[in-house]
Tab-separated table of C-alpha atoms in Angstrom:
chain	number	residue	atom	x	y	z
A	456	UNK	CA	13.757	12.113	-6.351
A	457	UNK	CA	13.160	9.622	-3.541
A	458	UNK	CA	9.792	11.154	-2.613
A	459	UNK	CA	8.630	11.429	-6.231
A	460	UNK	CA	9.356	7.759	-6.918
A	461	UNK	CA	7.526	6.743	-3.766
A	462	UNK	CA	4.350	8.714	-4.629
A	463	UNK	CA	4.259	8.112	-8.381
A	464	UNK	CA	1.105	5.987	-8.048
A	465	UNK	CA	-1.011	9.137	-7.726
A	466	UNK	CA	-0.374	9.958	-11.396
A	467	UNK	CA	-2.681	7.141	-12.522
A	468	UNK	CA	-5.207	6.940	-9.696
A	469	UNK	CA	-5.275	10.611	-8.679
A	470	UNK	CA	-7.040	11.277	-5.372
A	471	UNK	CA	-7.303	7.536	-4.678
A	472	UNK	CA	-3.518	7.449	-4.422
A	473	UNK	CA	-3.957	7.986	-0.701
A	474	UNK	CA	-4.782	4.277	-0.460
A	475	UNK	CA	-1.310	3.329	-1.665
A	476	UNK	CA	-1.052	-0.247	-2.923
A	477	UNK	CA	-4.085	-1.378	-0.902
A	478	UNK	CA	-7.450	-2.545	-2.318
A	479	UNK	CA	-6.252	-3.158	-5.897
A	480	UNK	CA	-5.934	-0.939	-8.938
A	481	UNK	CA	-9.447	-1.462	-10.317
A	482	UNK	CA	-11.156	-0.295	-7.132
A	483	UNK	CA	-8.816	2.681	-6.789
A	484	UNK	CA	-9.567	3.714	-10.383
A	485	UNK	CA	-13.319	3.505	-9.660
A	486	UNK	CA	-12.858	5.622	-6.532
A	487	UNK	CA	-10.857	8.137	-8.591
A	488	UNK	CA	-13.622	8.417	-11.198
A	489	UNK	CA	-16.364	8.890	-8.589
A	490	UNK	CA	-14.403	11.435	-6.546
A	491	UNK	CA	-13.460	13.497	-9.592
A	492	UNK	CA	-17.142	13.603	-10.649
A	493	UNK	CA	-18.358	14.602	-7.199
A	494	UNK	CA	-15.745	17.347	-6.632
A	495	UNK	CA	-16.263	18.898	-10.087
A	496	UNK	CA	-18.459	21.990	-10.452
A	497	UNK	CA	-21.467	21.658	-12.744
A	498	UNK	CA	-23.731	24.017	-14.666
A	499	UNK	CA	-26.550	25.411	-12.520
A	500	UNK	CA	-30.001	24.652	-14.001
A	501	UNK	CA	-31.347	27.939	-12.577
A	502	UNK	CA	-28.761	30.592	-13.512
A	503	UNK	CA	-26.667	28.692	-16.064
A	504	UNK	CA	-23.285	29.397	-14.451
A	505	UNK	CA	-20.704	26.664	-13.831
A	506	UNK	CA	-21.022	27.074	-10.045
A	507	UNK	CA	-23.062	24.091	-8.847
A	508	UNK	CA	-21.186	22.252	-6.079
A	509	UNK	CA	-21.982	19.216	-3.947
A	510	UNK	CA	-22.737	20.003	-0.296
A	511	UNK	CA	-23.633	16.512	0.905
A	512	UNK	CA	-25.154	13.338	-0.482
A	513	UNK	CA	-27.574	14.332	-3.276
A	514	UNK	CA	-27.645	18.008	-2.219
A	515	UNK	CA	-26.203	20.525	-4.674
A	516	UNK	CA	-25.918	24.303	-4.149
A	517	UNK	CA	-25.096	27.013	-6.671
A	518	UNK	CA	-22.392	29.358	-5.385
A	519	UNK	CA	-23.658	32.106	-7.736
A	520	UNK	CA	-27.429	32.266	-7.216
A	521	UNK	CA	-27.798	30.172	-4.045
A	522	UNK	CA	-30.207	27.676	-5.631
A	523	UNK	CA	-30.357	24.369	-3.781
A	524	UNK	CA	-31.333	21.273	-5.744
A	525	UNK	CA	-31.614	17.565	-5.067
A	526	UNK	CA	-29.777	15.372	-7.531
A	527	UNK	CA	-27.719	12.241	-7.696
A	528	UNK	CA	-25.225	11.239	-5.027
A	529	UNK	CA	-22.146	11.977	-7.146
A	530	UNK	CA	-23.511	14.079	-10.036
A	531	UNK	CA	-26.398	16.562	-10.065
A	532	UNK	CA	-28.319	14.465	-12.586
A	533	UNK	CA	-28.255	10.675	-12.695
A	534	UNK	CA	-28.205	8.605	-15.866
A	535	UNK	CA	-31.808	7.563	-15.303
A	536	UNK	CA	-32.758	11.198	-14.725
A	537	UNK	CA	-31.286	12.192	-18.080
A	538	UNK	CA	-33.300	9.478	-19.840
A	539	UNK	CA	-36.532	10.599	-18.151
A	540	UNK	CA	-35.849	14.255	-19.013
A	541	UNK	CA	-35.335	13.360	-22.681
A	542	UNK	CA	-38.535	11.285	-22.731
A	543	UNK	CA	-40.564	14.120	-21.190
A	544	UNK	CA	-39.078	16.622	-23.645
A	545	UNK	CA	-39.983	14.295	-26.547
A	546	UNK	CA	-43.610	13.987	-25.355
A	547	UNK	CA	-43.933	17.766	-24.954
A	548	UNK	CA	-42.534	18.369	-28.448
A	549	UNK	CA	-44.896	15.767	-29.906
A	550	UNK	CA	-47.919	17.404	-28.251
A	551	UNK	CA	-46.871	20.887	-29.394
A	552	UNK	CA	-46.610	19.637	-33.011
A	553	UNK	CA	-50.125	18.168	-32.843
A	554	UNK	CA	-51.685	21.466	-31.773
């Protein structure tokens, strides 16, 4: 029980629990959110399998098909990238309706 009580802080801040009581809760929660996003596997845009993993900053590789893509630092697609993709898709749909 002694060890569990001492390390209970990892329940709330997850991987950022390694910092202990240092740096403040808010920063540790932000670190937790970023690290969980970057360690998660994502859907590959090439083959469609949930095998896209981060290799280094902004470099993502699919463990299934071997595709290598450039993306965001912590997620394969950034928020701005999603907005641009939607805008492009909207323009393409609009042009296809006109024809």
